[in-house]
PDB file of C-alpha atoms and ligand atoms in Angstrom:
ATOM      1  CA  UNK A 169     -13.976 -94.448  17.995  1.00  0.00           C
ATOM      2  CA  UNK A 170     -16.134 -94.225  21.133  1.00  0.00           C
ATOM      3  CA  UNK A 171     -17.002 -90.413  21.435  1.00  0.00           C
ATOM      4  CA  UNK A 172     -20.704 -89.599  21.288  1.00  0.00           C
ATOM      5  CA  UNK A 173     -19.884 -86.093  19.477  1.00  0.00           C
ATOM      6  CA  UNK A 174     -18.586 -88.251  16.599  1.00  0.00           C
ATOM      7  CA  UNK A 175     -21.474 -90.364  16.439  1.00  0.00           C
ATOM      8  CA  UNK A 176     -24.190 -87.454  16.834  1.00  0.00           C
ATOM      9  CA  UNK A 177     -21.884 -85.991  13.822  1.00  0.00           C
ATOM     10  CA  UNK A 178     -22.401 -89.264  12.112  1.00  0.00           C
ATOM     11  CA  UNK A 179     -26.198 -89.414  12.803  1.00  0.00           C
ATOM     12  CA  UNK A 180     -25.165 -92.571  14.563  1.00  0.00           C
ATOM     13  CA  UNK A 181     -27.438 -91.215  17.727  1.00  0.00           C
ATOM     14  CA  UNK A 182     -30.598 -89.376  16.324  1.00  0.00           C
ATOM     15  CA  UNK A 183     -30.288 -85.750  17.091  1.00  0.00           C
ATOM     16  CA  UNK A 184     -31.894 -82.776  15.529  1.00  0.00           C
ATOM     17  CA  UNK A 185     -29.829 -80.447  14.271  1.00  0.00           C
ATOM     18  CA  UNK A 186     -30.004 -77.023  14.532  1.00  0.00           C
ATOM     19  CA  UNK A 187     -27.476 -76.043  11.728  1.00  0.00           C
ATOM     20  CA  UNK A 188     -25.234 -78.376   9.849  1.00  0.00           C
ATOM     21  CA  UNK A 189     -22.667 -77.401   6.829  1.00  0.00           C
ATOM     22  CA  UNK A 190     -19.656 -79.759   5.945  1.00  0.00           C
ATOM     23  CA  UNK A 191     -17.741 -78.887   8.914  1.00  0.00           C
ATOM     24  CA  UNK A 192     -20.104 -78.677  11.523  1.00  0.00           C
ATOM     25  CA  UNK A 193     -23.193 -79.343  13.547  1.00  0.00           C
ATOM     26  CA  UNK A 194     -25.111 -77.617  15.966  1.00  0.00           C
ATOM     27  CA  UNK A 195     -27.873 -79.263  18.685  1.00  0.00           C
ATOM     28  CA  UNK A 196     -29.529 -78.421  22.120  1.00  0.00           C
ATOM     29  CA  UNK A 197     -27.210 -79.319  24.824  1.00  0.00           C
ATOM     30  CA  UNK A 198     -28.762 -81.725  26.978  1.00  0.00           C
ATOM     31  CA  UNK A 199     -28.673 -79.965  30.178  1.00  0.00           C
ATOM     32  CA  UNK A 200     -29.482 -76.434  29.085  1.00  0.00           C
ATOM     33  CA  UNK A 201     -28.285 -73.817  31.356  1.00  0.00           C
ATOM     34  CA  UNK A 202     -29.861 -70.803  29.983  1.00  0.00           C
ATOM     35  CA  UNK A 203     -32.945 -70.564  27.087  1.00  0.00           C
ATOM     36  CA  UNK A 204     -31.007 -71.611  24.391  1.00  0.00           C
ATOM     37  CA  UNK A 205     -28.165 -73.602  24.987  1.00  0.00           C
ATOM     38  CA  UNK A 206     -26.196 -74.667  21.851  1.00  0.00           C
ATOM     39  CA  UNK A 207     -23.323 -76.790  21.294  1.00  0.00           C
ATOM     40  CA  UNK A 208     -21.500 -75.997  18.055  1.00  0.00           C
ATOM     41  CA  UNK A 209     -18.332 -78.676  17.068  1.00  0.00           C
ATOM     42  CA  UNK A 210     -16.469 -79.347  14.118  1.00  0.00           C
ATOM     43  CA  UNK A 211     -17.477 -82.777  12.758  1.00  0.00           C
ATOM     44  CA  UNK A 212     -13.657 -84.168  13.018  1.00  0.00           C
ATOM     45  CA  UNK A 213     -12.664 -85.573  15.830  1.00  0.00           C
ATOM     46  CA  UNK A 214     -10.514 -82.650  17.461  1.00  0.00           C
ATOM     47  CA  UNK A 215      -9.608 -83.671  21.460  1.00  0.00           C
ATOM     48  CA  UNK A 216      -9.460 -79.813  22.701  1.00  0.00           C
ATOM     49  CA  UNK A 217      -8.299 -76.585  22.327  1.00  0.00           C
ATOM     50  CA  UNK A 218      -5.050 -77.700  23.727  1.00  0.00           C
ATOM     51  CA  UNK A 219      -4.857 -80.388  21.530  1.00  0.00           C
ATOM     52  CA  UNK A 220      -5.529 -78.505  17.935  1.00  0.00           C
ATOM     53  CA  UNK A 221      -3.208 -78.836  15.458  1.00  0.00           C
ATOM     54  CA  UNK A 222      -1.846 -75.934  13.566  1.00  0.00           C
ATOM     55  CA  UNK A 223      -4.067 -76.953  10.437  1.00  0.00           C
ATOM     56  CA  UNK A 224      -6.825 -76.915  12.646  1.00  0.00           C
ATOM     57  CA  UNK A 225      -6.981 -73.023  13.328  1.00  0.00           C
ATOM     58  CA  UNK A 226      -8.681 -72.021  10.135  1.00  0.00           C
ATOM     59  CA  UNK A 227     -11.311 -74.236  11.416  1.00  0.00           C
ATOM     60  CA  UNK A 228     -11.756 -72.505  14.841  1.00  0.00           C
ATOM     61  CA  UNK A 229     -12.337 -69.567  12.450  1.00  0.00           C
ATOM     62  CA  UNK A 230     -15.010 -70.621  10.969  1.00  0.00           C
ATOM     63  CA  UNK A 231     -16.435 -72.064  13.973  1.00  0.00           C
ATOM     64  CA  UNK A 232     -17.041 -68.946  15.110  1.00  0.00           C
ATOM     65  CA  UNK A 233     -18.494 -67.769  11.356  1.00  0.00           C
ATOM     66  CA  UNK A 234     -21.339 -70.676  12.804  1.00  0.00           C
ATOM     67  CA  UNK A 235     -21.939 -69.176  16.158  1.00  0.00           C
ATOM     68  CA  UNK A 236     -22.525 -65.729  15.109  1.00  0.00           C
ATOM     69  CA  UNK A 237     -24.691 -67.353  11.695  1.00  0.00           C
ATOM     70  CA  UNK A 238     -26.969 -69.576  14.625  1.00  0.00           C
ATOM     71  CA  UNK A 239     -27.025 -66.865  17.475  1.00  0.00           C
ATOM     72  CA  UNK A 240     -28.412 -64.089  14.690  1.00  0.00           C
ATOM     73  CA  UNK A 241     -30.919 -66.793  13.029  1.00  0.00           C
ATOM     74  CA  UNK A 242     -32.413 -67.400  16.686  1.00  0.00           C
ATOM     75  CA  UNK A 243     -32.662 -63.799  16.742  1.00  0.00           C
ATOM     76  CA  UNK A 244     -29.514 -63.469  19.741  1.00  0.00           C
ATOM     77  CA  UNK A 245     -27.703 -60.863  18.533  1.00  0.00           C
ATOM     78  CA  UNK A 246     -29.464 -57.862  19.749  1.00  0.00           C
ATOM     79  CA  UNK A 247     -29.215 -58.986  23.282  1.00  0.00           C
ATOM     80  CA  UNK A 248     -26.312 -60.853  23.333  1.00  0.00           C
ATOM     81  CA  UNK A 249     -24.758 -64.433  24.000  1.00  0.00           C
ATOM     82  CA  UNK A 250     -21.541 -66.070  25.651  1.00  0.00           C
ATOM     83  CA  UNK A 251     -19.458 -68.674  24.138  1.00  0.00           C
ATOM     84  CA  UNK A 252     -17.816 -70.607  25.937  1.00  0.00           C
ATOM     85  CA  UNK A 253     -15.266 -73.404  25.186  1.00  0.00           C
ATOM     86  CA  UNK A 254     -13.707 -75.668  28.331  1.00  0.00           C
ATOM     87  CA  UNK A 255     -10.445 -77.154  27.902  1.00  0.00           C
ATOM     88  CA  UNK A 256      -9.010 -79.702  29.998  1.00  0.00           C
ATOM     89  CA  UNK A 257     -10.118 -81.007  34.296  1.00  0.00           C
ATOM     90  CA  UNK A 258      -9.044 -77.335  35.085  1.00  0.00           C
ATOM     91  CA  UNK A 259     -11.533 -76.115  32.567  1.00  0.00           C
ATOM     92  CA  UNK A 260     -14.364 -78.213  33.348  1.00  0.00           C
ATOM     93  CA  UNK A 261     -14.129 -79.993  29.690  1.00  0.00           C
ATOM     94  CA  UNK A 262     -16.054 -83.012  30.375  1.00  0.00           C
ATOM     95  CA  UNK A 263     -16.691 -84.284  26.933  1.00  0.00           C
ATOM     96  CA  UNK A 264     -13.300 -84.913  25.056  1.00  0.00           C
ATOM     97  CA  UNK A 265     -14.712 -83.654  21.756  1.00  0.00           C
ATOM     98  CA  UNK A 266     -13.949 -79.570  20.888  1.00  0.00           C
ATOM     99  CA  UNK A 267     -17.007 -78.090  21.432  1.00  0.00           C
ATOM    100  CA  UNK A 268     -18.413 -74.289  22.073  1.00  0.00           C
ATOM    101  CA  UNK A 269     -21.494 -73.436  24.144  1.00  0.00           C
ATOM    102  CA  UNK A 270     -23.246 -70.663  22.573  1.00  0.00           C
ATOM    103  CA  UNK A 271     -25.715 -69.732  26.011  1.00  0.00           C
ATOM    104  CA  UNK A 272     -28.453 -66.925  25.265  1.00  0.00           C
ATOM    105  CA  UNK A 273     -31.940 -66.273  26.058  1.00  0.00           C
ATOM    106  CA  UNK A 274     -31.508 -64.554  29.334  1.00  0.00           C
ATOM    107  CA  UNK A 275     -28.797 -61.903  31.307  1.00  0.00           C
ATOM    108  CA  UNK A 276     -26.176 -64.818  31.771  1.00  0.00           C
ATOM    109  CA  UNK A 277     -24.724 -64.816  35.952  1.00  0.00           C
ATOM    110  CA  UNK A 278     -21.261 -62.787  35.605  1.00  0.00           C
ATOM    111  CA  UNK A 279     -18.474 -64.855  34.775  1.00  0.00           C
ATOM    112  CA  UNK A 280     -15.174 -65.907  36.215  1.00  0.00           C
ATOM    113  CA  UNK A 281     -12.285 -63.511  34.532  1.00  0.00           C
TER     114      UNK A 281
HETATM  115  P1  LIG B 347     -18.102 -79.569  28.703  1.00  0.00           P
HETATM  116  O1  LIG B 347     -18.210 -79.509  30.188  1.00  0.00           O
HETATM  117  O2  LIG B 347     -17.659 -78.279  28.092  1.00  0.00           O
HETATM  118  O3  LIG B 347     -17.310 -80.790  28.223  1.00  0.00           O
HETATM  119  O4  LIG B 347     -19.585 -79.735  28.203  1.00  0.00           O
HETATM  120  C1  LIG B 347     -20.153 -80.916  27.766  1.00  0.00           C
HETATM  121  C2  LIG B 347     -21.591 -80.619  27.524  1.00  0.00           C
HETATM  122  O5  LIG B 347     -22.138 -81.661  26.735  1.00  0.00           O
HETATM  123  C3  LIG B 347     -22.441 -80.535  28.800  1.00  0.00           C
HETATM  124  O6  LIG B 347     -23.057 -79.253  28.851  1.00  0.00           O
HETATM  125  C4  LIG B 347     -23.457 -81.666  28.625  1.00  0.00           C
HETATM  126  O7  LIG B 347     -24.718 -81.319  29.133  1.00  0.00           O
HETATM  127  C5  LIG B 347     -23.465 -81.862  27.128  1.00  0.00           C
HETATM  128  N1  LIG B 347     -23.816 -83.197  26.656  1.00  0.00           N
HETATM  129  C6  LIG B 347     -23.285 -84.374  27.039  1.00  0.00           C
HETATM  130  N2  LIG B 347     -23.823 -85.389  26.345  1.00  0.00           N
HETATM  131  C7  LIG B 347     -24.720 -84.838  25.492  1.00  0.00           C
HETATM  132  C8  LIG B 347     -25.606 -85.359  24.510  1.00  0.00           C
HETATM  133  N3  LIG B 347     -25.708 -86.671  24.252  1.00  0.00           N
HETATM  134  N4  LIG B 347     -26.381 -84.497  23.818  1.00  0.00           N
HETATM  135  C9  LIG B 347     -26.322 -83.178  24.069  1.00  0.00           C
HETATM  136  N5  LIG B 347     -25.489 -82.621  24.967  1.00  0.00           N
HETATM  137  C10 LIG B 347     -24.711 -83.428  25.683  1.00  0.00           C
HETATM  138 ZN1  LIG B 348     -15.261 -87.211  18.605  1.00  0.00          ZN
END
């Protein structure tokens, strides 16, 4: 399959990881927009939020296990973080591989409600 989350899940395009477990992986987004700027996704190939199966939620669980584990371990949790995942054109999702920003590192602008 052609989607360059699965193949930096795969180790297919060198990446360095910032946490990894069965499930997941964590690396630097390449266009950071804040100090640390994370992406966190589930190894399988999940489209979007939109498209999640029922079987799928337990994983969105523990996705979030991973963000709180990586924003404490970079010593985030004191100050705070945002997550953030897009879904769809509406919702900016540009790559069409679930994924959730975890932005820190600096009072983030305020956000669209
Ligand atoms: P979204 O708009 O939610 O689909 O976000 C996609 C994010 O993936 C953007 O913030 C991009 O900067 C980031 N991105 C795209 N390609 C790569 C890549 N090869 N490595 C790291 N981050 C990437
Ligand atoms: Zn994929």
């Amino acid at each position: 399959m052609d989607c360059i989350f699965c193949k930096i899940a795969a180790g297919q395009i060198p990446s360095e990881f910032i946490y990894q477990d069965d499930d997941f992986v964590a690396f630097n987004d390449i266009h950071p927009q804040a100090p640390t700027h994370i992406l966190i996704i589930p190894k399988k190939h999940i489209v979007s939020i939109a498209e999640l199966a029922d079987d799928d939620v337990p994983l969105l669980g523990r996705m979030m296990a991973v963000a709180k584990h990586v924003a404490q371990e970079l010593g985030l949790a004191q100050n705070g973080y945002r997550l953030i995942i897009n879904n769809g054109p509406d919702g900016g999702q540009v790559v069409m591989h679930l994924h959730m920003h975890l932005l820190g590192g600096r009072k983030l602008p305020d956000k669209m409600k």
